[in-house]
Short mmCIF file of C-alpha atoms in Angstrom, two decimals:
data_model
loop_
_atom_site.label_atom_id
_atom_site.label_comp_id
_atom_site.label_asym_id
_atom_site.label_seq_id
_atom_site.Cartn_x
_atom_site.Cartn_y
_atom_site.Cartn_z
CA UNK A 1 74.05 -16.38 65.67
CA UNK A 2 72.06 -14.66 62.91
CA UNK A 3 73.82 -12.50 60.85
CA UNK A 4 70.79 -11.90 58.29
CA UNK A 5 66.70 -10.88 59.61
CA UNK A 6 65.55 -12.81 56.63
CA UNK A 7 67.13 -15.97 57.86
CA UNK A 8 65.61 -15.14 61.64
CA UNK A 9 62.22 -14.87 59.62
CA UNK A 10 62.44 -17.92 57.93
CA UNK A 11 63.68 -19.69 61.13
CA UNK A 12 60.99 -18.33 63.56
CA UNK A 13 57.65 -18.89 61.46
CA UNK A 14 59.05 -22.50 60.99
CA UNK A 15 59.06 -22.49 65.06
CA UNK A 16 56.13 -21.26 65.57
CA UNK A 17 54.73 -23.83 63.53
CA UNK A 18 56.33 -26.21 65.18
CA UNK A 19 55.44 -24.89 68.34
CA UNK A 20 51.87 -24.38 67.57
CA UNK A 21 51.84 -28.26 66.36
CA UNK A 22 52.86 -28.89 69.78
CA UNK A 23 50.14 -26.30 71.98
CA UNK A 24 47.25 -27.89 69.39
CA UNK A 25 47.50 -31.45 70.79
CA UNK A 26 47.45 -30.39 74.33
CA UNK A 27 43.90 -31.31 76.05
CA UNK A 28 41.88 -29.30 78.82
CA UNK A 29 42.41 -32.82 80.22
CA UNK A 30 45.97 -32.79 80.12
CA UNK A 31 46.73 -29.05 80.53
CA UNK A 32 47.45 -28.54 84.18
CA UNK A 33 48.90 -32.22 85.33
CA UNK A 34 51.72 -32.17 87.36
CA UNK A 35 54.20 -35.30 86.60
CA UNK A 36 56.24 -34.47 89.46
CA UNK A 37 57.00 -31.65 92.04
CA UNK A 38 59.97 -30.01 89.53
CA UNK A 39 58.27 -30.40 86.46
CA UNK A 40 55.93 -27.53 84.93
CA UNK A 41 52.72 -28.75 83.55
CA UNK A 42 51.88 -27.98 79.63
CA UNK A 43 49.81 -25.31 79.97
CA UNK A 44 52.55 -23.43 82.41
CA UNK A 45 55.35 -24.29 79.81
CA UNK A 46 53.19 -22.95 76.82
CA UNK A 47 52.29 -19.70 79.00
CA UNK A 48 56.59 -19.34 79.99
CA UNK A 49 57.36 -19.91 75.97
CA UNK A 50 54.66 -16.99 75.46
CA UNK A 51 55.52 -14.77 78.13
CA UNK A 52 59.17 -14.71 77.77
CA UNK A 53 58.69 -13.03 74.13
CA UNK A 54 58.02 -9.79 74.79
CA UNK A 55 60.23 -10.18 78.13
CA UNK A 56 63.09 -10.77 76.33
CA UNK A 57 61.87 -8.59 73.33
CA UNK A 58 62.05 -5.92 76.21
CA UNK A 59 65.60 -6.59 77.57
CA UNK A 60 66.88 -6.48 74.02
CA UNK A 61 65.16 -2.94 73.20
CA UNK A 62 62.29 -4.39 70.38
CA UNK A 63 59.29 -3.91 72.76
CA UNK A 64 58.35 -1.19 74.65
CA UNK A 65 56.51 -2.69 77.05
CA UNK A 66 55.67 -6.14 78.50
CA UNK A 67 51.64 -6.49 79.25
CA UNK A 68 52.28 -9.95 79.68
CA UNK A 69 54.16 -9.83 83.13
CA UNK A 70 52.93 -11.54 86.15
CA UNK A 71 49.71 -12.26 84.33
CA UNK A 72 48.33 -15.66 84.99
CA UNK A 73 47.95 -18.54 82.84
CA UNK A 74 45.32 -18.29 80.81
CA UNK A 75 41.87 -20.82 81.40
CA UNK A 76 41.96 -21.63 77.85
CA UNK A 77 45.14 -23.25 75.32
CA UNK A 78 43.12 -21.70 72.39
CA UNK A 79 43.29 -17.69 74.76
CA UNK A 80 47.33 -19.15 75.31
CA UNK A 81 47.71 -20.03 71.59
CA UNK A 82 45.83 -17.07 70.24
CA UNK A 83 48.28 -14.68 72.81
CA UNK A 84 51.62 -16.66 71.40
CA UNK A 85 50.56 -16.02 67.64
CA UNK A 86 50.04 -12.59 68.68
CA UNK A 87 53.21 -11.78 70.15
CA UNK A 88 55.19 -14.11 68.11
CA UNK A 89 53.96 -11.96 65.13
CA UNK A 90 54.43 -8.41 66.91
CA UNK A 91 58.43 -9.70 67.59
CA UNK A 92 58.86 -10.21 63.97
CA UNK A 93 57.10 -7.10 62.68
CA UNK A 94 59.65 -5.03 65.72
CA UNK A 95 62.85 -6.86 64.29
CA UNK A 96 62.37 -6.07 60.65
CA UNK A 97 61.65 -2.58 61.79
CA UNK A 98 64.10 -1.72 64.38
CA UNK A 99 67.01 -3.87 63.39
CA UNK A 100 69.24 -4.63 60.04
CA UNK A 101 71.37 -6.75 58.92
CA UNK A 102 74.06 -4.92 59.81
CA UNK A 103 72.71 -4.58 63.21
CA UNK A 104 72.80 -7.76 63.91
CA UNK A 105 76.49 -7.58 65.11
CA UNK A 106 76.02 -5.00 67.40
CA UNK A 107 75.80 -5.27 71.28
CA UNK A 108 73.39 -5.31 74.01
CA UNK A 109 72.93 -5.76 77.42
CA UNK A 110 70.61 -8.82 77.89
CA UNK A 111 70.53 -10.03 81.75
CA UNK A 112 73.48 -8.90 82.73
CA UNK A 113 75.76 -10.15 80.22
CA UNK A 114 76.85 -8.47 76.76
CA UNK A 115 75.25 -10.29 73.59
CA UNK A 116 74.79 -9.09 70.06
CA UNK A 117 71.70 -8.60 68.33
CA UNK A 118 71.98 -11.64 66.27
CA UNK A 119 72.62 -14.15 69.25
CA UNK A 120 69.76 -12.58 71.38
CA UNK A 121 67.50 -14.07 68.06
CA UNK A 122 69.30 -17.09 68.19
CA UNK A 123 68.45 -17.45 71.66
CA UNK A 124 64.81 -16.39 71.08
CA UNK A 125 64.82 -19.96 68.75
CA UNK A 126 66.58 -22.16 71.04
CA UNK A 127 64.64 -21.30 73.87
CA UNK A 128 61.52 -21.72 72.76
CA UNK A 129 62.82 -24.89 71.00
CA UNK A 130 64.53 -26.20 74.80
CA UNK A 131 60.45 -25.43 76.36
CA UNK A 132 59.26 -27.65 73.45
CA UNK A 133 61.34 -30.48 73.42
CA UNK A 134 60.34 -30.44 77.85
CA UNK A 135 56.68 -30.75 76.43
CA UNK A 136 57.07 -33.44 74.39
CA UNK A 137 57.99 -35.25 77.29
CA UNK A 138 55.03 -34.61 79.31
CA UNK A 139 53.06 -35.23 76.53
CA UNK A 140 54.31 -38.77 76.33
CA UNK A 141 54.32 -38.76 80.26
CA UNK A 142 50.01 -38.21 80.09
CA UNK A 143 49.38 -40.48 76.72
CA UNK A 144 49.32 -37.13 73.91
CA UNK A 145 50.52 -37.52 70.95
CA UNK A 146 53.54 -35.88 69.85
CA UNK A 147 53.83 -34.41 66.50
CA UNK A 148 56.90 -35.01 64.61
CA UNK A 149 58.82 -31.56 64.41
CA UNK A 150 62.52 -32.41 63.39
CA UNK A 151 61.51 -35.77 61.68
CA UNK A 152 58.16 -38.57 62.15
CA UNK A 153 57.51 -39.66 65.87
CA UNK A 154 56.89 -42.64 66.84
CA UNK A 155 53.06 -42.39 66.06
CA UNK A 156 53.87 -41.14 62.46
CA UNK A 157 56.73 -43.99 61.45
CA UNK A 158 53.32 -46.07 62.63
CA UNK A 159 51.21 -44.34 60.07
CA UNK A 160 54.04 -44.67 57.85
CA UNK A 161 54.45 -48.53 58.09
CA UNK A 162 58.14 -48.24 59.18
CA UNK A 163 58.92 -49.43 62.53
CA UNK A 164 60.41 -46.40 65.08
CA UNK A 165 63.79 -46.62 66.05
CA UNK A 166 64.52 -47.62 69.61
#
């Protein structure tokens, strides 16, 4: 749980980084595939990590309104990148403005249950982070590289000379 916005704002533009490390490797090629029947494909995954922002931004009382409901995925990664940067920038401009630090322990009702304002951002980070760490493994799944985002994948202790670790 965050108990400073400085702290969220470091945190989330070192996800979206790391998220838009992820979206730039994905191909038109590679976009829709389907590895199985339960699986969403990249470019549904990316869209869900996008949507859910000013969904849960919403819930929580930061956004007014979500224009991004039942809209379909977009044709092109760069239109579903471009609409991520967007909103990922718009929640971080409403949660310097609307909240404080010593908002961050107060309550709200977020899908039924009771959270406080801090643990609603913690749970914007760890869910985009869970929706990542899915793509990476369709990536592998249709032959994309993965970028290192925690530490060097495999293709970058290659680069690196050091065998990966099983």
């Amino acid at each position: 749980m965050y108990r400073s916005i400085e702290d969220f704002e470091n945190d989330w533009k070192n996800e979206e980084n790391s998220t838009l490390q992820i979206f730039r490797n994905i191909t038109d090629e590679t976009k829709s595939i389907k590895i199985h029947e339960n699986v969403r494909a990249l470019d549904r995954l990316a869209w869900h990590i996008t949507q859910t922002i000013p969904e849960m931004g919403l819930h929580a009382g930061l956004m007014t309104e979500n224009l991004l409901d039942g809209l379909p995925i977009p044709e092109s990664f760069e239109e579903i990148i471009n609409v991520y940067q967007e909103y990922n920038t718009l929640l971080l401009k409403r949660v310097k403005s609307k909240w404080t630090d010593s908002t961050l322990g107060d309550k709200v009702d977020m899908y039924g249950q009771v959270w406080t304002k801090g643990q609603v951002l913690s749970v914007f980070v760890a869910h985009q982070t869970h929706h990542r760490a899915q793509m990476t493994i369709v990536m592998r799944m249709v032959d994309l590289p993965v970028p290192g985002v925690y530490g060097p994948a495999k293709e970058e202790w290659a680069q690196m000379g050091i065998p990966a670790m099983d």
